[in-house]
Tab-separated table of C-alpha atoms in Angstrom:
chain	number	residue	atom	x	y	z
B	3	UNK	CA	-79.595	-57.686	-2.080
B	4	UNK	CA	-80.386	-57.062	-5.566
B	5	UNK	CA	-82.727	-54.441	-7.863
B	6	UNK	CA	-84.429	-55.249	-10.929
B	7	UNK	CA	-85.982	-52.563	-12.504
B	8	UNK	CA	-88.361	-52.418	-15.381
B	9	UNK	CA	-88.053	-50.368	-17.841
B	10	UNK	CA	-89.260	-52.345	-20.915
B	11	UNK	CA	-92.890	-51.008	-22.690
B	12	UNK	CA	-94.495	-49.203	-25.661
B	13	UNK	CA	-95.616	-46.691	-22.907
B	14	UNK	CA	-98.421	-46.720	-24.862
B	15	UNK	CA	-100.738	-44.233	-22.781
B	16	UNK	CA	-98.323	-41.664	-23.307
B	17	UNK	CA	-98.011	-41.579	-26.619
B	18	UNK	CA	-97.358	-39.791	-28.882
B	19	UNK	CA	-94.071	-38.500	-26.679
B	20	UNK	CA	-93.237	-41.861	-25.959
B	21	UNK	CA	-92.905	-42.839	-30.052
B	22	UNK	CA	-89.767	-40.825	-29.965
B	23	UNK	CA	-88.658	-41.673	-25.937
B	24	UNK	CA	-88.655	-44.138	-23.664
B	25	UNK	CA	-91.240	-43.592	-20.668
B	26	UNK	CA	-89.376	-43.788	-17.957
B	27	UNK	CA	-87.347	-41.467	-18.913
B	28	UNK	CA	-90.614	-38.427	-19.281
B	29	UNK	CA	-89.652	-36.108	-16.496
B	30	UNK	CA	-91.176	-34.654	-13.809
B	31	UNK	CA	-89.681	-31.525	-12.684
B	32	UNK	CA	-87.037	-31.908	-15.333
B	33	UNK	CA	-85.876	-34.764	-14.274
B	34	UNK	CA	-86.243	-38.218	-15.688
B	35	UNK	CA	-89.478	-40.605	-12.909
B	36	UNK	CA	-86.645	-43.834	-13.837
B	37	UNK	CA	-83.610	-41.262	-12.150
B	38	UNK	CA	-86.088	-41.106	-9.108
B	39	UNK	CA	-86.010	-44.364	-8.660
B	40	UNK	CA	-82.386	-45.423	-9.166
B	41	UNK	CA	-82.547	-42.984	-6.416
B	42	UNK	CA	-83.861	-44.423	-4.234
B	43	UNK	CA	-82.544	-47.958	-4.882
B	44	UNK	CA	-79.106	-46.009	-4.051
B	45	UNK	CA	-80.440	-44.931	-0.841
B	46	UNK	CA	-81.992	-47.934	0.222
B	47	UNK	CA	-78.177	-49.446	0.224
B	48	UNK	CA	-79.038	-51.990	-3.063
B	49	UNK	CA	-75.622	-50.985	-5.368
B	50	UNK	CA	-76.199	-54.046	-7.610
B	51	UNK	CA	-79.051	-53.074	-10.472
B	52	UNK	CA	-80.170	-54.674	-13.820
B	53	UNK	CA	-82.884	-53.089	-15.796
B	54	UNK	CA	-84.746	-54.737	-18.201
B	55	UNK	CA	-85.104	-53.066	-21.641
B	56	UNK	CA	-87.066	-53.822	-24.418
B	57	UNK	CA	-87.197	-51.484	-27.901
B	58	UNK	CA	-86.021	-48.635	-26.106
B	59	UNK	CA	-82.767	-50.087	-24.827
B	60	UNK	CA	-79.953	-47.607	-26.588
B	61	UNK	CA	-81.568	-44.869	-24.966
B	62	UNK	CA	-81.816	-45.926	-21.099
B	63	UNK	CA	-78.247	-46.822	-21.751
B	64	UNK	CA	-77.616	-43.262	-23.310
B	65	UNK	CA	-79.594	-41.926	-20.068
B	66	UNK	CA	-78.539	-44.647	-17.135
B	67	UNK	CA	-74.404	-45.683	-18.768
B	68	UNK	CA	-73.152	-47.587	-16.130
B	69	UNK	CA	-74.734	-46.619	-12.789
B	70	UNK	CA	-71.878	-45.127	-11.563
B	71	UNK	CA	-73.376	-42.272	-11.472
B	72	UNK	CA	-75.749	-43.067	-8.877
B	73	UNK	CA	-73.369	-44.958	-6.613
B	74	UNK	CA	-74.623	-47.669	-8.494
B	75	UNK	CA	-73.282	-51.233	-10.895
B	76	UNK	CA	-75.904	-51.436	-13.666
B	77	UNK	CA	-76.216	-54.635	-16.103
B	78	UNK	CA	-79.073	-54.310	-19.002
B	79	UNK	CA	-80.898	-56.833	-20.304
B	80	UNK	CA	-83.073	-57.027	-22.899
B	81	UNK	CA	-86.686	-59.073	-23.116
B	82	UNK	CA	-88.376	-58.808	-27.148
B	83	UNK	CA	-91.444	-58.427	-25.683
B	84	UNK	CA	-93.146	-57.691	-22.527
B	85	UNK	CA	-94.414	-60.766	-22.181
B	86	UNK	CA	-95.189	-59.832	-17.920
B	87	UNK	CA	-93.593	-59.017	-14.604
B	88	UNK	CA	-93.137	-62.391	-14.441
B	89	UNK	CA	-91.561	-63.056	-17.533
B	90	UNK	CA	-89.011	-60.489	-16.765
B	91	UNK	CA	-88.076	-62.332	-13.410
B	92	UNK	CA	-87.917	-65.397	-15.621
B	93	UNK	CA	-85.421	-63.867	-18.198
B	94	UNK	CA	-82.858	-61.509	-15.400
B	95	UNK	CA	-83.148	-65.841	-13.061
B	96	UNK	CA	-79.386	-66.346	-14.357
B	97	UNK	CA	-78.331	-62.284	-13.232
B	98	UNK	CA	-80.316	-62.707	-9.999
B	99	UNK	CA	-79.091	-66.170	-8.539
B	100	UNK	CA	-79.518	-67.464	-5.622
B	101	UNK	CA	-80.063	-63.156	-4.239
B	102	UNK	CA	-83.530	-61.677	-2.615
B	103	UNK	CA	-84.198	-58.488	-4.564
B	104	UNK	CA	-86.842	-55.845	-5.637
B	105	UNK	CA	-87.857	-55.601	-8.111
B	106	UNK	CA	-89.336	-51.877	-9.382
B	107	UNK	CA	-91.645	-51.009	-11.796
B	108	UNK	CA	-89.024	-47.908	-13.602
B	109	UNK	CA	-92.729	-45.596	-14.122
B	110	UNK	CA	-93.819	-45.765	-11.120
B	111	UNK	CA	-92.935	-42.768	-8.774
B	112	UNK	CA	-92.606	-43.318	-4.608
B	113	UNK	CA	-92.274	-40.058	-1.968
B	114	UNK	CA	-89.800	-41.678	0.502
B	115	UNK	CA	-88.030	-44.849	-1.258
B	116	UNK	CA	-87.703	-47.729	-0.240
B	117	UNK	CA	-85.553	-47.026	2.307
B	118	UNK	CA	-88.216	-48.386	5.655
B	119	UNK	CA	-90.159	-51.186	3.860
B	120	UNK	CA	-86.342	-52.959	2.790
B	121	UNK	CA	-85.271	-53.447	6.408
B	122	UNK	CA	-88.598	-54.412	7.430
B	123	UNK	CA	-88.180	-57.111	4.566
B	124	UNK	CA	-84.930	-58.209	5.799
B	125	UNK	CA	-85.782	-57.878	9.995
B	126	UNK	CA	-89.360	-60.546	9.121
B	127	UNK	CA	-87.530	-62.200	6.156
B	128	UNK	CA	-91.119	-63.644	4.093
B	129	UNK	CA	-90.767	-64.937	0.899
B	130	UNK	CA	-92.027	-62.225	-0.568
B	131	UNK	CA	-93.435	-58.644	0.181
B	132	UNK	CA	-95.676	-56.701	-1.667
B	133	UNK	CA	-97.143	-52.798	-1.119
B	134	UNK	CA	-99.859	-51.311	-1.743
B	135	UNK	CA	-102.304	-48.332	-1.478
B	136	UNK	CA	-106.636	-47.926	-1.789
B	137	UNK	CA	-107.406	-46.800	-5.175
B	138	UNK	CA	-110.991	-45.747	-6.472
B	139	UNK	CA	-110.001	-47.534	-9.527
B	140	UNK	CA	-109.135	-51.056	-8.581
B	141	UNK	CA	-109.946	-52.343	-12.001
B	142	UNK	CA	-106.913	-51.475	-13.466
B	143	UNK	CA	-104.613	-52.736	-11.000
B	144	UNK	CA	-103.559	-55.803	-10.050
B	145	UNK	CA	-105.402	-55.932	-6.603
B	146	UNK	CA	-105.472	-58.004	-3.281
B	147	UNK	CA	-107.037	-59.460	-1.007
B	148	UNK	CA	-106.466	-59.287	2.852
B	149	UNK	CA	-107.781	-62.004	5.801
B	150	UNK	CA	-108.944	-60.190	8.981
B	151	UNK	CA	-105.738	-60.923	10.457
B	152	UNK	CA	-104.258	-58.661	7.493
B	153	UNK	CA	-102.516	-61.362	5.960
B	154	UNK	CA	-102.371	-61.286	1.570
B	155	UNK	CA	-105.190	-64.337	0.726
B	156	UNK	CA	-105.844	-63.570	-2.682
B	157	UNK	CA	-104.286	-61.645	-6.009
B	158	UNK	CA	-105.722	-60.181	-9.514
B	159	UNK	CA	-104.492	-58.571	-11.963
B	160	UNK	CA	-106.831	-55.815	-13.464
B	161	UNK	CA	-110.047	-57.593	-12.141
B	162	UNK	CA	-113.051	-56.938	-13.415
B	163	UNK	CA	-114.838	-57.157	-9.881
B	164	UNK	CA	-112.219	-56.527	-7.976
B	165	UNK	CA	-112.207	-58.002	-3.873
B	166	UNK	CA	-111.009	-54.950	-2.472
B	167	UNK	CA	-109.573	-51.565	-3.122
B	168	UNK	CA	-106.454	-52.020	-2.307
B	169	UNK	CA	-103.113	-52.031	-5.598
B	170	UNK	CA	-100.342	-53.340	-5.988
B	171	UNK	CA	-97.920	-50.663	-5.813
B	172	UNK	CA	-94.799	-51.165	-8.770
B	173	UNK	CA	-92.448	-52.556	-5.539
B	174	UNK	CA	-91.625	-56.166	-5.087
B	175	UNK	CA	-89.592	-57.607	-2.226
B	176	UNK	CA	-88.566	-61.176	-3.676
B	177	UNK	CA	-86.547	-64.656	-1.598
B	178	UNK	CA	-85.542	-67.326	-4.580
B	179	UNK	CA	-88.819	-68.791	-3.568
B	180	UNK	CA	-90.638	-66.320	-6.512
B	181	UNK	CA	-88.044	-68.178	-9.836
B	182	UNK	CA	-90.543	-72.056	-8.383
B	183	UNK	CA	-93.475	-69.931	-8.619
B	184	UNK	CA	-92.627	-68.005	-12.166
B	185	UNK	CA	-91.697	-71.303	-13.754
B	186	UNK	CA	-95.186	-72.992	-12.683
B	187	UNK	CA	-96.897	-70.619	-14.193
B	188	UNK	CA	-98.713	-70.247	-16.944
B	189	UNK	CA	-99.829	-66.799	-19.051
B	190	UNK	CA	-103.148	-65.025	-18.978
B	191	UNK	CA	-105.712	-64.794	-20.361
B	192	UNK	CA	-103.485	-61.478	-21.492
B	193	UNK	CA	-100.728	-63.483	-22.635
B	194	UNK	CA	-98.588	-62.354	-20.275
B	195	UNK	CA	-97.242	-64.430	-17.126
B	196	UNK	CA	-98.339	-61.627	-14.830
B	197	UNK	CA	-96.167	-61.393	-10.949
B	198	UNK	CA	-100.199	-61.715	-9.644
B	199	UNK	CA	-100.085	-64.926	-10.345
B	200	UNK	CA	-96.569	-66.273	-9.377
B	201	UNK	CA	-97.350	-64.423	-6.033
B	202	UNK	CA	-100.972	-66.593	-5.847
B	203	UNK	CA	-98.364	-69.973	-6.226
B	204	UNK	CA	-96.794	-69.238	-3.363
B	205	UNK	CA	-99.544	-68.072	-1.347
B	206	UNK	CA	-101.427	-71.524	-2.151
B	207	UNK	CA	-97.936	-73.272	-1.573
B	208	UNK	CA	-97.919	-72.291	2.024
B	209	UNK	CA	-95.495	-69.048	1.621
B	210	UNK	CA	-95.165	-66.657	3.271
B	211	UNK	CA	-96.247	-63.396	1.731
B	212	UNK	CA	-96.854	-59.905	4.253
B	213	UNK	CA	-97.966	-57.088	2.907
B	214	UNK	CA	-98.026	-53.098	4.190
B	215	UNK	CA	-100.152	-50.519	3.408
B	216	UNK	CA	-98.768	-47.200	1.578
B	217	UNK	CA	-99.360	-43.668	3.542
B	218	UNK	CA	-97.481	-41.655	1.409
B	219	UNK	CA	-97.542	-40.181	-2.229
B	220	UNK	CA	-97.460	-42.699	-5.067
B	221	UNK	CA	-98.089	-42.220	-8.649
B	222	UNK	CA	-98.449	-45.051	-11.490
B	223	UNK	CA	-96.970	-42.835	-14.470
B	224	UNK	CA	-98.699	-44.235	-17.344
B	225	UNK	CA	-100.793	-41.663	-18.482
B	226	UNK	CA	-100.056	-37.625	-19.132
B	227	UNK	CA	-103.045	-36.478	-16.529
B	228	UNK	CA	-100.376	-38.540	-13.860
B	229	UNK	CA	-97.138	-37.225	-14.443
B	230	UNK	CA	-98.739	-33.815	-14.419
B	231	UNK	CA	-99.793	-34.539	-10.813
B	232	UNK	CA	-95.939	-36.338	-9.889
B	233	UNK	CA	-94.662	-33.397	-11.246
B	234	UNK	CA	-96.971	-31.206	-9.120
B	235	UNK	CA	-95.637	-32.844	-6.368
B	236	UNK	CA	-92.102	-32.927	-7.350
B	237	UNK	CA	-92.371	-29.433	-7.630
B	238	UNK	CA	-94.229	-28.692	-4.325
B	239	UNK	CA	-90.632	-29.681	-2.442
B	240	UNK	CA	-88.494	-26.956	-3.896
B	241	UNK	CA	-85.488	-25.212	-2.484
B	242	UNK	CA	-85.469	-21.691	-4.221
B	243	UNK	CA	-82.298	-21.526	-6.177
B	244	UNK	CA	-81.218	-18.862	-8.754
B	245	UNK	CA	-78.448	-19.655	-10.961
B	246	UNK	CA	-79.212	-17.703	-14.357
B	247	UNK	CA	-79.657	-14.115	-15.122
B	248	UNK	CA	-83.490	-12.820	-14.328
B	249	UNK	CA	-82.842	-8.561	-15.590
B	250	UNK	CA	-84.869	-5.481	-13.354
B	251	UNK	CA	-88.513	-6.362	-15.180
B	252	UNK	CA	-88.872	-9.650	-13.904
B	253	UNK	CA	-90.229	-11.149	-10.704
B	254	UNK	CA	-89.393	-14.541	-9.530
B	255	UNK	CA	-92.254	-15.372	-6.148
B	256	UNK	CA	-92.018	-17.931	-4.308
B	257	UNK	CA	-90.036	-21.979	-4.934
B	258	UNK	CA	-88.502	-20.937	-8.163
B	259	UNK	CA	-85.533	-22.579	-9.779
B	260	UNK	CA	-83.895	-20.745	-12.673
B	261	UNK	CA	-81.002	-23.561	-13.684
B	262	UNK	CA	-77.374	-21.782	-14.833
B	263	UNK	CA	-77.605	-19.888	-18.136
B	264	UNK	CA	-81.499	-19.711	-17.895
B	265	UNK	CA	-82.413	-16.221	-18.666
B	266	UNK	CA	-85.322	-14.499	-17.101
B	267	UNK	CA	-85.977	-11.496	-19.504
B	268	UNK	CA	-89.029	-9.089	-18.097
B	269	UNK	CA	-91.032	-11.969	-17.647
B	270	UNK	CA	-92.551	-13.186	-13.851
B	271	UNK	CA	-92.181	-16.250	-12.853
B	272	UNK	CA	-94.632	-17.577	-10.337
B	273	UNK	CA	-93.578	-20.611	-7.753
B	274	UNK	CA	-92.861	-23.584	-7.446
B	275	UNK	CA	-91.408	-23.298	-10.812
B	276	UNK	CA	-88.883	-24.703	-12.626
B	277	UNK	CA	-86.809	-22.899	-15.484
B	278	UNK	CA	-83.867	-25.945	-17.087
B	279	UNK	CA	-80.054	-24.835	-18.480
B	280	UNK	CA	-80.037	-22.420	-21.386
B	281	UNK	CA	-83.995	-21.549	-21.419
B	282	UNK	CA	-84.842	-18.335	-22.613
B	283	UNK	CA	-88.046	-16.732	-20.622
B	284	UNK	CA	-88.897	-13.456	-22.204
B	285	UNK	CA	-91.720	-11.612	-21.807
B	286	UNK	CA	-93.935	-14.019	-20.889
B	287	UNK	CA	-95.519	-14.960	-17.564
B	288	UNK	CA	-94.925	-18.869	-15.802
B	289	UNK	CA	-97.154	-20.043	-13.596
B	290	UNK	CA	-96.938	-22.206	-10.561
B	291	UNK	CA	-96.350	-26.454	-10.975
B	292	UNK	CA	-93.911	-25.673	-14.147
B	293	UNK	CA	-90.819	-27.127	-15.487
B	294	UNK	CA	-89.358	-26.141	-18.421
B	295	UNK	CA	-86.804	-28.167	-19.405
B	296	UNK	CA	-82.796	-27.084	-21.195
B	297	UNK	CA	-82.843	-24.749	-23.822
B	298	UNK	CA	-85.750	-23.981	-24.350
B	299	UNK	CA	-87.875	-20.584	-25.327
B	300	UNK	CA	-90.653	-19.626	-24.171
B	301	UNK	CA	-91.415	-15.381	-25.358
B	302	UNK	CA	-95.050	-13.463	-24.550
B	303	UNK	CA	-96.174	-16.689	-24.290
B	304	UNK	CA	-98.679	-18.027	-20.606
B	305	UNK	CA	-98.502	-21.474	-19.651
B	306	UNK	CA	-98.986	-22.944	-16.061
B	307	UNK	CA	-99.054	-26.301	-14.949
B	308	UNK	CA	-97.400	-27.800	-17.759
B	309	UNK	CA	-93.892	-29.666	-18.667
B	310	UNK	CA	-91.803	-28.440	-21.626
B	311	UNK	CA	-89.397	-30.846	-22.384
B	312	UNK	CA	-85.942	-29.666	-23.975
B	313	UNK	CA	-85.834	-27.332	-27.168
B	314	UNK	CA	-90.202	-27.211	-27.631
B	315	UNK	CA	-90.397	-22.916	-28.361
B	316	UNK	CA	-93.767	-21.634	-27.229
B	317	UNK	CA	-93.704	-18.175	-28.905
B	318	UNK	CA	-96.848	-15.549	-28.421
B	319	UNK	CA	-99.280	-17.641	-27.272
B	320	UNK	CA	-101.873	-16.066	-24.209
B	321	UNK	CA	-102.825	-19.027	-22.338
B	322	UNK	CA	-101.483	-22.586	-22.152
B	323	UNK	CA	-102.394	-24.796	-18.913
B	324	UNK	CA	-102.282	-28.381	-18.140
B	325	UNK	CA	-100.256	-29.358	-20.955
B	326	UNK	CA	-96.771	-31.596	-21.973
B	327	UNK	CA	-95.105	-30.315	-24.739
B	328	UNK	CA	-92.799	-32.466	-26.297
B	329	UNK	CA	-89.092	-32.144	-26.886
B	330	UNK	CA	-88.202	-29.975	-30.153
B	331	UNK	CA	-91.884	-28.464	-30.489
B	332	UNK	CA	-92.963	-25.497	-31.338
B	333	UNK	CA	-96.561	-23.191	-30.246
B	334	UNK	CA	-97.074	-20.779	-32.195
B	335	UNK	CA	-100.435	-18.628	-33.106
B	336	UNK	CA	-102.639	-19.075	-35.477
B	337	UNK	CA	-103.062	-17.209	-37.894
B	338	UNK	CA	-106.249	-14.642	-37.484
B	339	UNK	CA	-107.774	-15.535	-40.703
B	340	UNK	CA	-109.394	-17.938	-41.928
B	341	UNK	CA	-111.471	-18.999	-39.878
B	342	UNK	CA	-110.329	-22.406	-39.916
B	343	UNK	CA	-108.105	-24.589	-37.341
B	344	UNK	CA	-104.357	-25.757	-39.015
B	345	UNK	CA	-103.166	-28.939	-37.885
B	346	UNK	CA	-100.377	-31.468	-38.207
B	347	UNK	CA	-100.330	-34.082	-36.001
B	348	UNK	CA	-98.760	-37.599	-34.711
B	349	UNK	CA	-100.351	-40.667	-33.661
B	350	UNK	CA	-102.980	-41.133	-31.247
B	351	UNK	CA	-103.011	-37.233	-30.391
B	352	UNK	CA	-105.191	-35.828	-27.809
B	353	UNK	CA	-106.299	-31.903	-29.055
B	354	UNK	CA	-108.998	-30.151	-27.575
B	355	UNK	CA	-110.615	-27.002	-30.038
B	356	UNK	CA	-112.608	-24.743	-29.123
B	357	UNK	CA	-115.468	-24.763	-31.682
């Protein structure tokens, strides 16, 4: 059994953060989403992992290395352009060989990992097994149609008129039968080789395709709102720990993690929250569901329900919430006069201003 992890793509929905960072490495609770994926694969007992990489390959390779930190052996498979999930299977054909494999999208977050689903796949031995979850906006996903007995009878990718509210979770289990299906399909109207078309080919050729409905938490972390929600979910499971320095004028309330080298002075931190290594919190309020990465500075400010990435500075800002602050960003008060906004924004930025 092998694992194929997809970590290409440009992350357009997370811009401008992904102009300078792979979307799979954007952290929640100070750990990249991709690391949760790799840990889940290792926990399931799969050790051989192929990672599909694109333009951000150097960053992915620098973060993951040879995989030994996760108990894995990792190979990297370059993809010149993101041409669909089935295209990823096609270019990984030689590496996959004749092994069964799990394909896992590197920006998906699934509570509980894949151990139970993998055991189910092995015991029932279908040609393919998909995971489904009920969503409110199925037209944004691949959608499955089931018959009265719960068998998969049809799949569509981002349909205009969905036939169900069952979306495909970004985890798939395949036998080598999928390679014949991938070889047989043509690009969709989007110009991509769709994995839904390949699975539909299997169904049409009487292959055994099983499904299970995910009852736990799953999220495709494709945009800032989803990232903040996943961050909240992970922080909600924190065990409190303080390995940094906290002065007598400060207060830690609830589940707060202060990493080694961090310092908290004249501040109040209400958990769940995590403060990264070497970060300085001074004269500030850090509210619930906030993760502050390594080597940040937050002074005379208030922030909650937010993600702050490495090296950011927030100084003298009265209130920030539901925000993502990128690497080495500086957030400071605007001058009181003149009554105008002064902005320096990158491509695809989003700003809300009280007028």
